[in-house]
Coordinates of C-alpha atoms in Angstrom, one line a residue:
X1 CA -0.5 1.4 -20.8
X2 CA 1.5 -1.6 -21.6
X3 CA 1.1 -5.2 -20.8
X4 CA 4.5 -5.1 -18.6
X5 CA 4.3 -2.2 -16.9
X6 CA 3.7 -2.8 -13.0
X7 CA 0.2 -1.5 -11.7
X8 CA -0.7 0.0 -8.4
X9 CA -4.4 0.6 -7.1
X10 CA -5.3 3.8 -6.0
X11 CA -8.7 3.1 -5.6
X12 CA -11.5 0.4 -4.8
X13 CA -15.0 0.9 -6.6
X14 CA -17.8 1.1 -4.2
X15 CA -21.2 1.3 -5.6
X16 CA -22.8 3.3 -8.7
X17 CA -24.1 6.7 -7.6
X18 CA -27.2 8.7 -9.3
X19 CA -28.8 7.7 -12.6
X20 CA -25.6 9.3 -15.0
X21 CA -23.3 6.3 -14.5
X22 CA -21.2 7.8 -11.5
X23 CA -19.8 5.5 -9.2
X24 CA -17.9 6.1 -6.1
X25 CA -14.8 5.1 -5.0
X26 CA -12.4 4.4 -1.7
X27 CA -9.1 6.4 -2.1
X28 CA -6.2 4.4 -1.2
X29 CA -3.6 7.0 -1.7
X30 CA -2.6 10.0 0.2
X31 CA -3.5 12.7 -1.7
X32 CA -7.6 13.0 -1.9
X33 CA -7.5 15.2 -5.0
X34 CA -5.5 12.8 -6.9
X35 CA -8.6 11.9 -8.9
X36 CA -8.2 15.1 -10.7
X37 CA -4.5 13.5 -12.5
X38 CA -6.6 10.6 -13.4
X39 CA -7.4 10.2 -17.5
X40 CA -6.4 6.2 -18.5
X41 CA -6.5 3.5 -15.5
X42 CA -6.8 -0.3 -15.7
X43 CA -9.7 -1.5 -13.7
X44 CA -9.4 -5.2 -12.4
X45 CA -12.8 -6.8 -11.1
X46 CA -13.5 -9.1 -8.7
X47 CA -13.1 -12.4 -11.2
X48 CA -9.5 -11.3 -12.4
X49 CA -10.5 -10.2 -15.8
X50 CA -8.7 -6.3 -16.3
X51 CA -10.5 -4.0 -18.3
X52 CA -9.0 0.0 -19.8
X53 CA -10.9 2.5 -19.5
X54 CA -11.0 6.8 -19.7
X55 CA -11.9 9.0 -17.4
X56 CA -14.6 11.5 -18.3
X57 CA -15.2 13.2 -15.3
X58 CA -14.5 13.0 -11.6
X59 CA -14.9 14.6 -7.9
X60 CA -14.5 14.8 -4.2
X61 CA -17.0 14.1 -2.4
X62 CA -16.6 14.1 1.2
X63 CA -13.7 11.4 1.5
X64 CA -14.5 9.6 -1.6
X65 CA -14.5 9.8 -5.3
X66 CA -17.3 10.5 -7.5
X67 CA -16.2 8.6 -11.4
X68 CA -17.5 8.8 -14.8
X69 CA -15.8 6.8 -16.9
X70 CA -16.4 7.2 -20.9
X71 CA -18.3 5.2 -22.6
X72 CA -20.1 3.8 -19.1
X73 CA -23.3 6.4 -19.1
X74 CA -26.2 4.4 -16.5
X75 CA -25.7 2.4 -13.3
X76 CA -26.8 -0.6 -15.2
X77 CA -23.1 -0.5 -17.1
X78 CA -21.2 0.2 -13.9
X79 CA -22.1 -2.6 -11.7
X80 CA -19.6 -5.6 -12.7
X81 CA -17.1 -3.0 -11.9
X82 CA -18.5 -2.9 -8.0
X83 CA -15.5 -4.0 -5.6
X84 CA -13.1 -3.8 -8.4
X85 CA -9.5 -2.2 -8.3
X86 CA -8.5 0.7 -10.3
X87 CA -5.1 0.9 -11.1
X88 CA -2.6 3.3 -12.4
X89 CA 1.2 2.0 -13.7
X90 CA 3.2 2.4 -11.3
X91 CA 5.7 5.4 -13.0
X92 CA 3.0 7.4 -12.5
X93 CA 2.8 6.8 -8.4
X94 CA 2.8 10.3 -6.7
X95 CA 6.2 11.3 -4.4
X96 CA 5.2 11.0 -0.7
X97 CA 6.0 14.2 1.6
X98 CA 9.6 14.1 3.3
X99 CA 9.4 10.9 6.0
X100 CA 6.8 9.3 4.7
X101 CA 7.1 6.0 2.7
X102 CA 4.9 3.5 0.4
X103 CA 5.1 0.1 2.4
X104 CA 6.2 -2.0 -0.8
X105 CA 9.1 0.4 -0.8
X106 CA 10.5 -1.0 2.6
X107 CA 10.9 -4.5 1.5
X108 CA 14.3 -5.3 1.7
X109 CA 15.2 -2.7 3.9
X110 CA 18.2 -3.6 6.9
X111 CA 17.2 -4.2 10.1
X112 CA 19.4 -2.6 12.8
X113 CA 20.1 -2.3 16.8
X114 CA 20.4 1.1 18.4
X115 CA 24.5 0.6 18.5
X116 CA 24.4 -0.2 14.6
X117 CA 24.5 -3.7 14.6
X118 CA 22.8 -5.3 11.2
X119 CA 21.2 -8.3 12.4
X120 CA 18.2 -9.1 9.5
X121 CA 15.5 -8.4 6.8
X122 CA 12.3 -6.9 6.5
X123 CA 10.5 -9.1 4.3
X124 CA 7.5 -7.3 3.9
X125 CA 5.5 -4.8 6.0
X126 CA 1.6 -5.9 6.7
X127 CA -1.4 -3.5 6.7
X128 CA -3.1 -5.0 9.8
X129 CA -6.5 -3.5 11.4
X130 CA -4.5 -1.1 14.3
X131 CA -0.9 -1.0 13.0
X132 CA 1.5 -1.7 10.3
X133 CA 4.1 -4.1 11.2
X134 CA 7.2 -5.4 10.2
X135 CA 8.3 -9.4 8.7
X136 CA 11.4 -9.4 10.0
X137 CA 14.1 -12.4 9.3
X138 CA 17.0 -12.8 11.5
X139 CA 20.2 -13.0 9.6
X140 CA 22.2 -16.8 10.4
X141 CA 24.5 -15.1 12.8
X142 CA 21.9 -13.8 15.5
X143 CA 19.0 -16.8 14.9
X144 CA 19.9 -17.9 18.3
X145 CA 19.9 -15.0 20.1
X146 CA 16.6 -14.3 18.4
X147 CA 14.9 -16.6 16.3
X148 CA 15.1 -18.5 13.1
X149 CA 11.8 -18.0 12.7
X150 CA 10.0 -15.1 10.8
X151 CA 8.6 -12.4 13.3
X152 CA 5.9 -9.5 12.9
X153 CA 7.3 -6.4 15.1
X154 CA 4.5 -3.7 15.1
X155 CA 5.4 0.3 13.3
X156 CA 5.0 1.7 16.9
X157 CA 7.3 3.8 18.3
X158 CA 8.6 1.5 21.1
X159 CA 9.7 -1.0 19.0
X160 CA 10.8 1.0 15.3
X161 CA 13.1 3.7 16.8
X162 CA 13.7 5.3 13.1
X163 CA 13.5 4.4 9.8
X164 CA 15.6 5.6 7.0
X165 CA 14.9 5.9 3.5
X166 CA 18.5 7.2 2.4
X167 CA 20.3 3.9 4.1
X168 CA 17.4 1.5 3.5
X169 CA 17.6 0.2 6.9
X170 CA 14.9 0.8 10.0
X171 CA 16.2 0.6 13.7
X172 CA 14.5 -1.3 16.7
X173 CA 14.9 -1.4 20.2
X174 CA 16.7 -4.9 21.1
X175 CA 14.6 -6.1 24.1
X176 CA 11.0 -5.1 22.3
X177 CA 12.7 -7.3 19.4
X178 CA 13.7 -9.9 22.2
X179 CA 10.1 -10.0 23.4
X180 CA 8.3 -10.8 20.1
X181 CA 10.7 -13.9 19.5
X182 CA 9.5 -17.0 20.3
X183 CA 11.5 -19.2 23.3
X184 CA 12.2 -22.2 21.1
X185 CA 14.8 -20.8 18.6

């Protein structure tokens, strides 16, 4: 693993497990048995530091992870690791199944009307608590019929009519966009 390649997490450490130096972990990827592709991952902790380490052995369990890493063979060694991120680079992300996509992937994207008409940005798109949403920027040209400010339109059907990978642009319905803007524009 090099020192410039980019990282993503796949996983947040949750608390050691048993007396062998297991700890479980939350998935944050689609594909549950990913675990079993796992061998070298960066792990960062809670205070920033980033520490390599080897997978010995892993598992399902339920919908968590079950780690051993080398090395790391009581619950005593495991526990600054607690809350920390594990991390893979990033040329080793998974594909996603047809029509689906990795949020950071959709920064950048077009924003479009139903007729076709470009008129911003997405910034980035937000993980909230219910929904993903949408930063939307308004391009110059259609701040005034919109707003120069930077809104958050909701992934929800009513409002994100299509997204498209191929194009790099998402489509929303013009009045839901309309309704999120602020008066003042």
């Amino acid at each position: 693993m090099s020192e410039s390649e980019e990282y993503i997490t796949v996983c947040q450490l949750m608390r050691t497990h048993g007396v062998k130096g297991y700890i479980k972990a939350m998935p944050l990827t689609h594909d549950l048995n990913r675990h079993e592709k796992l061998s070298d991952v960066m792990l960062k902790k809670t205070n920033g530091e980033t520490v390599q380490l080897t997978l010995e052995d892993s598992r399902l369990a339920n919908n968590l992870w079950l780690l051993k890493f080398k090395g790391y063979d009581t619950p005593e060694s495991l526990i600054h690791f607690v809350n920390g991120d594990l991390m893979i680079p990033e040329s080793e992300r998974l594909p996603l199944p047809e029509g689906e996509f990795y949020l950071d992937e959709l920064e950048g994207f077009r924003v479009r009307l139903e007729d076709g008409t470009d008129i911003g940005e997405v910034l980035e798109v937000e993980e909230l608590p219910t929904v993903n949403a949408f930063h939307i920027k308004f391009d110059p040209a259609f701040q005034n019929a919109y707003s120069s400010k930077t809104i958050l339109a909701p992934w929800i059907d009513d409002c994100v009519l299509n997204v498209d990978g191929d194009g790099k642009f998402i489509t929303c319905d013009k009045d839901y966009l309309k309704s999120l803007c602020p008066e003042e524009r």
